[in-house]
Short mmCIF file of C-alpha atoms and ligand atoms in Angstrom, two decimals:
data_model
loop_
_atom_site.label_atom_id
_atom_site.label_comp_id
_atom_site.label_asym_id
_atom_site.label_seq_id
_atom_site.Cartn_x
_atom_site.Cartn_y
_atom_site.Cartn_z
CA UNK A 10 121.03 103.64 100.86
CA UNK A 11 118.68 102.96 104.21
CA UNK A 12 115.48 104.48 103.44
CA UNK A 13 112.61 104.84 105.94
CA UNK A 14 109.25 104.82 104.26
CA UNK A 15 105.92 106.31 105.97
CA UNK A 16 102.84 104.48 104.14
CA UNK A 17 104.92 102.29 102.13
CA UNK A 18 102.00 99.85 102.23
CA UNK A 19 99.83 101.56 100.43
CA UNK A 20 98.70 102.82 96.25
CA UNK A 21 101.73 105.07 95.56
CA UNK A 22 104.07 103.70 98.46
CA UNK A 23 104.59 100.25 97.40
CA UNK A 24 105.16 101.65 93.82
CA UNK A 25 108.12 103.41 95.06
CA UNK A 26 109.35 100.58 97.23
CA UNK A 27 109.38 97.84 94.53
CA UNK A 28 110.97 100.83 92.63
CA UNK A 29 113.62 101.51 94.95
CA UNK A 30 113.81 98.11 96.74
CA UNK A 31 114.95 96.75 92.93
CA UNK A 32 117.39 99.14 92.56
CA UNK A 33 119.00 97.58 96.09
CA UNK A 34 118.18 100.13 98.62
CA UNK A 35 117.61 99.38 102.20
CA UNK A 36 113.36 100.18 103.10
CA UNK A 37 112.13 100.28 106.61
CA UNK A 38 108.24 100.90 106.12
CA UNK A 39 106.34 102.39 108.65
CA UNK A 40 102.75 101.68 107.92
CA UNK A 41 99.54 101.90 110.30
CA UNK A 42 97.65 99.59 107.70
CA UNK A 43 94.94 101.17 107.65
CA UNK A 44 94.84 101.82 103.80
CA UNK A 45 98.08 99.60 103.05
CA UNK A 46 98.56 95.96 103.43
CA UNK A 47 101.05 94.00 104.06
CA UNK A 48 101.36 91.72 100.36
CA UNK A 49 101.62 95.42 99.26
CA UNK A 50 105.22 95.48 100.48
CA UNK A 51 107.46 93.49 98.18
CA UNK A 52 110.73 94.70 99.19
CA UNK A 53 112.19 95.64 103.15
CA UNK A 54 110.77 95.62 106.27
CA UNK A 55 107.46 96.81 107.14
CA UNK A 56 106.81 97.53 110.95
CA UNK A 57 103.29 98.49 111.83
CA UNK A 58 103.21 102.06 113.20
CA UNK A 59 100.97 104.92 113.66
CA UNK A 60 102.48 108.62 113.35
CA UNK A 61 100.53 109.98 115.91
CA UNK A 62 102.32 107.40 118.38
CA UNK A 63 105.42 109.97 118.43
CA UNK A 64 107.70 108.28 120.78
CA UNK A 65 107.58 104.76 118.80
CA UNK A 66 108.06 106.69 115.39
CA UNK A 67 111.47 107.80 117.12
CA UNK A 68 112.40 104.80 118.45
CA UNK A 69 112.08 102.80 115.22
CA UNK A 70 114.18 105.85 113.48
CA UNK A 71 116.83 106.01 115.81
CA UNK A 72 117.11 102.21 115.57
CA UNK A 73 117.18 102.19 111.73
CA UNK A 74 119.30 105.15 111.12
CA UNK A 75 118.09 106.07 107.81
CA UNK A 76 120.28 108.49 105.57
CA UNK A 77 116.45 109.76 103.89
CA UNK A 78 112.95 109.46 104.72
CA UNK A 79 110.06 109.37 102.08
CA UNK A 80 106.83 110.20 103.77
CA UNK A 81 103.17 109.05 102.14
CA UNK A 82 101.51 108.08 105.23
CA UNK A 83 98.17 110.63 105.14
CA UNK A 84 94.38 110.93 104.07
CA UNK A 85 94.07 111.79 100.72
CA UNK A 86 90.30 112.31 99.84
CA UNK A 87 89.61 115.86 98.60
CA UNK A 88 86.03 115.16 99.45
CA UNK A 89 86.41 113.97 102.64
CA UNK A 90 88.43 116.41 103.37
CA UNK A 91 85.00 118.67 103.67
CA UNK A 92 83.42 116.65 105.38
CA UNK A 93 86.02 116.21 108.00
CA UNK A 94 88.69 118.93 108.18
CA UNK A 95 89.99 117.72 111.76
CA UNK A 96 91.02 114.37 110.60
CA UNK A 97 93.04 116.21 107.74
CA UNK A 98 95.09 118.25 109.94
CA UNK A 99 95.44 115.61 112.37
CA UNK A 100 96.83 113.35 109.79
CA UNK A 101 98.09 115.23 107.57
CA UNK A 102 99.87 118.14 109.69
CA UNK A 103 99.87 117.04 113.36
CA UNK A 104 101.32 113.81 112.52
CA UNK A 105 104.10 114.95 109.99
CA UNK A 106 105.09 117.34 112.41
CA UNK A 107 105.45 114.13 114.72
CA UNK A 108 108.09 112.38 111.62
CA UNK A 109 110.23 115.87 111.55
CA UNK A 110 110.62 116.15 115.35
CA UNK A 111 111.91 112.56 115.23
CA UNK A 112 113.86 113.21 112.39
CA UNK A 113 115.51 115.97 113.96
CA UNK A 114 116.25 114.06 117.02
CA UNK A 115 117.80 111.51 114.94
CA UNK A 116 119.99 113.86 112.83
CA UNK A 117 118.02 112.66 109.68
CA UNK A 118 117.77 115.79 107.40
CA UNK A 119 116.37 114.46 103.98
CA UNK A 120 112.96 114.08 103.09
CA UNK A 121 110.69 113.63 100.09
CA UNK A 122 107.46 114.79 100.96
CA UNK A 123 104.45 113.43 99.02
CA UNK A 124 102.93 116.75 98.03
CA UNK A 125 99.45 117.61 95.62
CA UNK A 126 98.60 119.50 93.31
CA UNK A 127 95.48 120.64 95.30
CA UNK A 128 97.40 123.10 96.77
CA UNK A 129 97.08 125.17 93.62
CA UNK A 130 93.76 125.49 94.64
CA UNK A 131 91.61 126.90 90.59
CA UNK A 132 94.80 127.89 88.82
CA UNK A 133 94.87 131.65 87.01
CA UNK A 134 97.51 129.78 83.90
CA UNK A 135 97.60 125.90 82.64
CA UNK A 136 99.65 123.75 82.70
CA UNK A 137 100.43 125.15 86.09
CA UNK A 138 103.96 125.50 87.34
CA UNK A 139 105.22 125.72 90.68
CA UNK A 140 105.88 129.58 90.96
CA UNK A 141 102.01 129.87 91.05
CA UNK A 142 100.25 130.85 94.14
CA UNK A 143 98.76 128.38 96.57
CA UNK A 144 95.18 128.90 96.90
CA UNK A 145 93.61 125.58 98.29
CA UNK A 146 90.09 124.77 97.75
CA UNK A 147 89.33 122.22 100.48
CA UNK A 148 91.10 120.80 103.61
CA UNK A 149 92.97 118.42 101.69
CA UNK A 150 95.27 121.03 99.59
CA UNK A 151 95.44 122.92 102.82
CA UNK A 152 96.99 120.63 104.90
CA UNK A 153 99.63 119.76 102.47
CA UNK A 154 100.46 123.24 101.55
CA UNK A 155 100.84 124.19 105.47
CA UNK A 156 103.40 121.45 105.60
CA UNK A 157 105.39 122.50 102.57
CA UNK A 158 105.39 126.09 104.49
CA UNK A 159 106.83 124.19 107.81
CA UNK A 160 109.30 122.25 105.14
CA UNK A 161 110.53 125.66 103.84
CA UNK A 162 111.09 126.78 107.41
CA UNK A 163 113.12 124.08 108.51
CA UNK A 164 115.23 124.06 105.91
CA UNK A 165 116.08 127.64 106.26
CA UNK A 166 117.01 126.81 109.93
CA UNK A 167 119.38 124.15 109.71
CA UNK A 168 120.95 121.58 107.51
CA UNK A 169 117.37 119.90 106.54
CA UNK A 170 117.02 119.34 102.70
CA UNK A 171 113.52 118.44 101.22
CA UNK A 172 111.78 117.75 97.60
CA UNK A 173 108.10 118.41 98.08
CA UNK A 174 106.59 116.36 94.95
CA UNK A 175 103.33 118.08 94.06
CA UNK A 176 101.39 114.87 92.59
CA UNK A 177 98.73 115.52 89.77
CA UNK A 178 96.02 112.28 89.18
CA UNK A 179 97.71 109.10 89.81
CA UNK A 180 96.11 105.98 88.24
CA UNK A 181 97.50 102.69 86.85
CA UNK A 182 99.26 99.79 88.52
CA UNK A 183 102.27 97.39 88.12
CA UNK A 184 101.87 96.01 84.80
CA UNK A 185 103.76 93.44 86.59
CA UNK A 186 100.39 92.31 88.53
CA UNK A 187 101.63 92.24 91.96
CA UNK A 188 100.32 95.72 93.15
CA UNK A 189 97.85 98.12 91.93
CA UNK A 190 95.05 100.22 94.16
CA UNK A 191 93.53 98.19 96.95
CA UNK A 192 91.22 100.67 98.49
CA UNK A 193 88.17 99.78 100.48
CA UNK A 194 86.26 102.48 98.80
CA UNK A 195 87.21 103.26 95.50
CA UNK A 196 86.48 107.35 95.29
CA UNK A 197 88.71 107.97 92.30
CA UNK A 198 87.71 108.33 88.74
CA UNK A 199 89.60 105.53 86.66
CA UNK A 200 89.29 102.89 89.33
CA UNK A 201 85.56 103.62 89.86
CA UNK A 202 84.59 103.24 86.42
CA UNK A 203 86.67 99.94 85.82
CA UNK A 204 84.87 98.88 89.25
CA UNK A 205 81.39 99.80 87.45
CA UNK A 206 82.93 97.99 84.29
CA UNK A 207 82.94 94.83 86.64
CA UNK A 208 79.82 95.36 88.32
CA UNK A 209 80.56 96.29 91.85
CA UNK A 210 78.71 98.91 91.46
CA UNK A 211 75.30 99.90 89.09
CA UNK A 212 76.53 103.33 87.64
CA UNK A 213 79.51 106.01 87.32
CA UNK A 214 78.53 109.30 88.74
CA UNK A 215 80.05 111.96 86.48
CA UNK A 216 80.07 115.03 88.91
CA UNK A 217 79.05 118.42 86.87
CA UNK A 218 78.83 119.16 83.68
CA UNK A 219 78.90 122.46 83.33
CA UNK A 220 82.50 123.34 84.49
CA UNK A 221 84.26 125.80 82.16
CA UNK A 222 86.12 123.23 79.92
CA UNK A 223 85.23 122.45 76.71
CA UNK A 224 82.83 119.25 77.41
CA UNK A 225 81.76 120.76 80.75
CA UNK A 226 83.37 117.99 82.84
CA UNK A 227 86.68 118.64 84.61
CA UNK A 228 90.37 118.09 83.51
CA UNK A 229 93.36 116.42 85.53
CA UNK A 230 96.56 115.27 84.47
CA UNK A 231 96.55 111.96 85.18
CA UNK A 232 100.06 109.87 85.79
CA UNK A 233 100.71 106.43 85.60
CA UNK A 234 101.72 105.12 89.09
CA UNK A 235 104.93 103.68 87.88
CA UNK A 236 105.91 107.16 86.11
CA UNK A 237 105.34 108.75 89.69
CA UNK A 238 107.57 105.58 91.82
CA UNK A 239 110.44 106.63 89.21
CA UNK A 240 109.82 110.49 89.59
CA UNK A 241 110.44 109.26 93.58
CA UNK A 242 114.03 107.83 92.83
CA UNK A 243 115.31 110.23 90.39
CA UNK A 244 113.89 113.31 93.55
CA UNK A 245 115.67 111.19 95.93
CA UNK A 246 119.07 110.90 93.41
CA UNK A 247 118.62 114.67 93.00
CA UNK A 248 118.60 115.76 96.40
CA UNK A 249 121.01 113.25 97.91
CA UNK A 250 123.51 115.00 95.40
CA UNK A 251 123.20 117.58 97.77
CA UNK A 252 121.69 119.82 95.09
CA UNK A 253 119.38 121.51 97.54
CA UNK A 254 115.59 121.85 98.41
CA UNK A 255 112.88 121.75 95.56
CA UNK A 256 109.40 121.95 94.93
CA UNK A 257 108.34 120.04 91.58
CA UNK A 258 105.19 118.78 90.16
CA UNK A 259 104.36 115.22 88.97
CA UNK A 260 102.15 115.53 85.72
CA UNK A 261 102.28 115.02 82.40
CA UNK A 262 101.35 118.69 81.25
CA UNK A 263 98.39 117.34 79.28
CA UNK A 264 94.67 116.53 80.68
CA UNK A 265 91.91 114.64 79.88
CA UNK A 266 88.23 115.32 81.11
CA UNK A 267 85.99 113.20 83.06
CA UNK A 268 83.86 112.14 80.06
CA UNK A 269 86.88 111.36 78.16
CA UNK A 270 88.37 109.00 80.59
CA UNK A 271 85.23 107.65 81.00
CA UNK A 272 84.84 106.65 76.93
CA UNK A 273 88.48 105.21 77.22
CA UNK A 274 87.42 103.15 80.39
CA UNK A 275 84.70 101.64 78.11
CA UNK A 276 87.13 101.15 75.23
CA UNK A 277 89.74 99.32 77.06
CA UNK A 278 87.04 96.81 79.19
CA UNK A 279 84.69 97.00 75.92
CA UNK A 280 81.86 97.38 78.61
CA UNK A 281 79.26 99.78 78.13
CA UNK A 282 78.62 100.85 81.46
CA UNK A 283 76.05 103.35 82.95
CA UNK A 284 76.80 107.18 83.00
CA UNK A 285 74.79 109.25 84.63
CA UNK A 286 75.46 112.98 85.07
CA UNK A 287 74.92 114.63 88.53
CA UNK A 288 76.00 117.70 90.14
CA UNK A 289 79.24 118.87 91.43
CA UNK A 290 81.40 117.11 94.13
CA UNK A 291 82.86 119.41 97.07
CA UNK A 292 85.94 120.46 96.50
CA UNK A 293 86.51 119.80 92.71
CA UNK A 294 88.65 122.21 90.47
CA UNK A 295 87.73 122.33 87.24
CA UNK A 296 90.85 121.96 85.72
CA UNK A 297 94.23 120.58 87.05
CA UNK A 298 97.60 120.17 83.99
CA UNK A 299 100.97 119.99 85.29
CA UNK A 300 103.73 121.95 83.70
CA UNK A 301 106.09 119.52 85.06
CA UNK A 302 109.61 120.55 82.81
CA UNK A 303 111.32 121.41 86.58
CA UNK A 304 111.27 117.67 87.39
CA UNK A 305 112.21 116.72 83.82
CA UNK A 306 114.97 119.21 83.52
CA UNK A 307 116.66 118.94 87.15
CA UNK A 308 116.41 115.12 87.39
CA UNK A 309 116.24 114.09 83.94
CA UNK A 310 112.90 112.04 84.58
CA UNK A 311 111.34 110.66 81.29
CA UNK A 312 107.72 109.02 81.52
CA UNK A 313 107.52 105.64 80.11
CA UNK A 314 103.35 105.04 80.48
CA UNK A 315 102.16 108.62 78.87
CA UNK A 316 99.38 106.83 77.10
CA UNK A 317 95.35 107.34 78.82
CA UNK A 318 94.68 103.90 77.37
CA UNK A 319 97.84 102.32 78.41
CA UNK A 320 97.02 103.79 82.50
CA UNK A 321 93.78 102.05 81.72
CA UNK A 322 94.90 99.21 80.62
CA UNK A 323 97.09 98.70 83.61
CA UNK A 324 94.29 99.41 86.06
CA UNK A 325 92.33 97.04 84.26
CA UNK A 326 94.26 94.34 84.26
CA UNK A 327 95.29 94.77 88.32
CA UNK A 328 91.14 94.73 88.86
CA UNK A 329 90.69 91.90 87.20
CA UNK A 330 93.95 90.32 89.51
CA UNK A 331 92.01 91.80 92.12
CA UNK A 332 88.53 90.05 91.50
CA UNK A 333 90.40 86.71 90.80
CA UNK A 334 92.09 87.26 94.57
CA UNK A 335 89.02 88.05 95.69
CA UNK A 336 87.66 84.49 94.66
CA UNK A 337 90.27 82.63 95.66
CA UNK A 338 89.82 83.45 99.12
CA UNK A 339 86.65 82.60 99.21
N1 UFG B 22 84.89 112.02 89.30
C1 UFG B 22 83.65 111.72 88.80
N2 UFG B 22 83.06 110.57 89.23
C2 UFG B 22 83.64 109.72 90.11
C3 UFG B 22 84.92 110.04 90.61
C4 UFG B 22 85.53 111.20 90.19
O1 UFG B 22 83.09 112.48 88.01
O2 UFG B 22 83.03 108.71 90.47
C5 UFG B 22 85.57 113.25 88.84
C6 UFG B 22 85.89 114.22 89.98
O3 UFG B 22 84.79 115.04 90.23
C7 UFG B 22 87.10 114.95 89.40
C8 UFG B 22 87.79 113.90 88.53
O4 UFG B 22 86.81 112.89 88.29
O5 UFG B 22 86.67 115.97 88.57
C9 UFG B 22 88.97 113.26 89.21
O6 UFG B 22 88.56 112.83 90.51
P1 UFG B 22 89.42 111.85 91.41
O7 UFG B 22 88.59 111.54 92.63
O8 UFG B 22 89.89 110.71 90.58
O9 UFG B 22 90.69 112.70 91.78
P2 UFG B 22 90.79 114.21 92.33
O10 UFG B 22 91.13 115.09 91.16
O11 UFG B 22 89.63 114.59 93.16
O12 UFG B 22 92.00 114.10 93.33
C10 UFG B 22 93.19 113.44 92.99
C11 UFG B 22 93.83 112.95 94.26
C12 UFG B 22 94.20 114.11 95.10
C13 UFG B 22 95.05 115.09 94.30
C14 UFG B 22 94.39 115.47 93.02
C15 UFG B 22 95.36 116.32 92.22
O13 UFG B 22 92.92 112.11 94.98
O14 UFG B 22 94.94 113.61 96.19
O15 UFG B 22 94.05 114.30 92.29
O16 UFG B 22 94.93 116.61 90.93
F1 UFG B 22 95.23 116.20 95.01
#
């Protein structure tokens, strides 16, 4: 199948490309770089595009003639989100709005849409399913859950088809070495402590304590990378069976708090790190568990890395890959 990928060059993108690329699919990415990078990219085409730049996004559509679209391309920062709404709904909203006009041009009318679980906003129940209401907390969750409301629209208008995947805490990398997370600033909680494991920076922040869990630090669900590329395929498989429009979240209905990752950071380096305990970060739900049995019962997906340590371990090993890359350039 031809497959055009937004942000295929990037963390989660180039998971799903290797994935689908090695089951023989056709990939176009589209990728602005600006996260991504180009070693990223181990299977297809990349060409280096910006969403916002609407009438090259067409062009490169209507020359590829994809039969499905998978779009990542977008800021993902729940914090920065705060800080700087516009950016979020210029990326994140103005610019997918950009992909579906130039998919509709083009007659392309599937999509998997790289959804979050921030749109859940503090759930009432958990694990939280995807009848429960969307309440965003910040500008992140917002902007994703205005474009699942402009995905159900179109669909209801016309022949479009779409599987929103609401993604819980992604972590881990290839445990084949060749990608992993390769962000200028690492913001997120596994890769910052292994980076604090390896020195690049003095100390892990552990933002509030006195959340109401039972160690006081939040809960997330968090999914190995790999788990997530396959949860891509079998969403694509699903919906290019014609079996309609879905919304379905990406966890593994079980979450782990902040300190806890944090002790299994230090088991799996054996690094004793420094902690220190600060207040809260903007933005931050105290607790986020998928109840993710509508992915595993409509497409059969089975994890393969549901294991804290094992994530870990994966991460740890692409850092290391990572420092050793870093020194060979040098
Ligand atoms: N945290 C720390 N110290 C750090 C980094 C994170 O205590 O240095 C805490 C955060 O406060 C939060 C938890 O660790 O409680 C997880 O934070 P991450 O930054 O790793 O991830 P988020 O939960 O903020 O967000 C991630 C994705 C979002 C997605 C969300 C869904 O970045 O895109 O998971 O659960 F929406």
């Amino acid at each position: 199948m031809k497959i055009f990928v937004t942000g295929g060059a990037g963390y989660i993108g180039s998971h799903v490309v290797k994935a689908l690329g090695s089951k023989g699919h056709e990939i176009l990415v589209y990728d602005n770089l600006s996260t991504g990078h180009l070693w990223a990219v181990l299977y297809g085409r990349l060409i280096q595009g910006d969403l916002s730049d609407a009438a090259f996004l067409e062009d490169t559509i209507a020359a590829f003639q994809p039969e499905a679209v998978i779009h990542f391309a977008a800021s993902i920062q729940v914090e920065e989100s705060v800080r700087e709404p516009l950016k979020y709904y210029r990326n994140n909203v103005a610019n997918t709005l950009n992909l579906l006009e130039a998919m509709n041009h083009c007659g392309i009318c599937n999509l998997i849409y790289s959804s979050t679980a921030a749109v859940y906003g503090i759930p009432e129940t958990i694990p939280v399913s995807e009848i429960a209401p969307l309440c965003p907390i910040n500008p992140y969750g917002v902007s994703k859950a205005m474009v699942e409301s402009i995905l159900k629209d179109l669909a209801k208008s016309g022949s479009f088809s779409y599987i929103a995947l609401r993604y819980f805490n992604v972590a881990g990398a290839d445990p084949e070495g060749l990608i992993g997370q390769a962000y200028a600033e690492a913001t997120h909680l596994i890769t910052r402590s292994l980076k604090t494991a390896k020195g690049e920076y003095d100390r892990l922040s552990i933002y509030g304590t006195d959340y109401p869990t039972p160690d006081g630090s939040c809960i997330r669900d968090y999914i190995h990378v790999n788990d997530l590329a396959d949860a891509h395929v079998a969403a694509l498989e699903h919906l290019m069976a014609g079996n309609g429009s879905e919304i379905m979240n990406c966890g593994y209905g079980h979450g782990f708090s902040v300190k806890e990752v944090v002790a299994a950071a230090k088991h799996v380096t054996g690094i004793d790190f420094t902690v220190v305990e600060t207040g809260h970060r903007a933005g931050d739900p105290p607790a986020l568990v998928a109840n993710s049995s509508r992915l595993r019962n409509k497409t059969g997906w089975t994890p393969r890395y549901d294991d804290l340590e094992l994530i870990i371990r994966t991460a740890w090993e692409w850092e290391k890959r990572l420092s050793q890359m870093a020194t060979s350039r040098k």
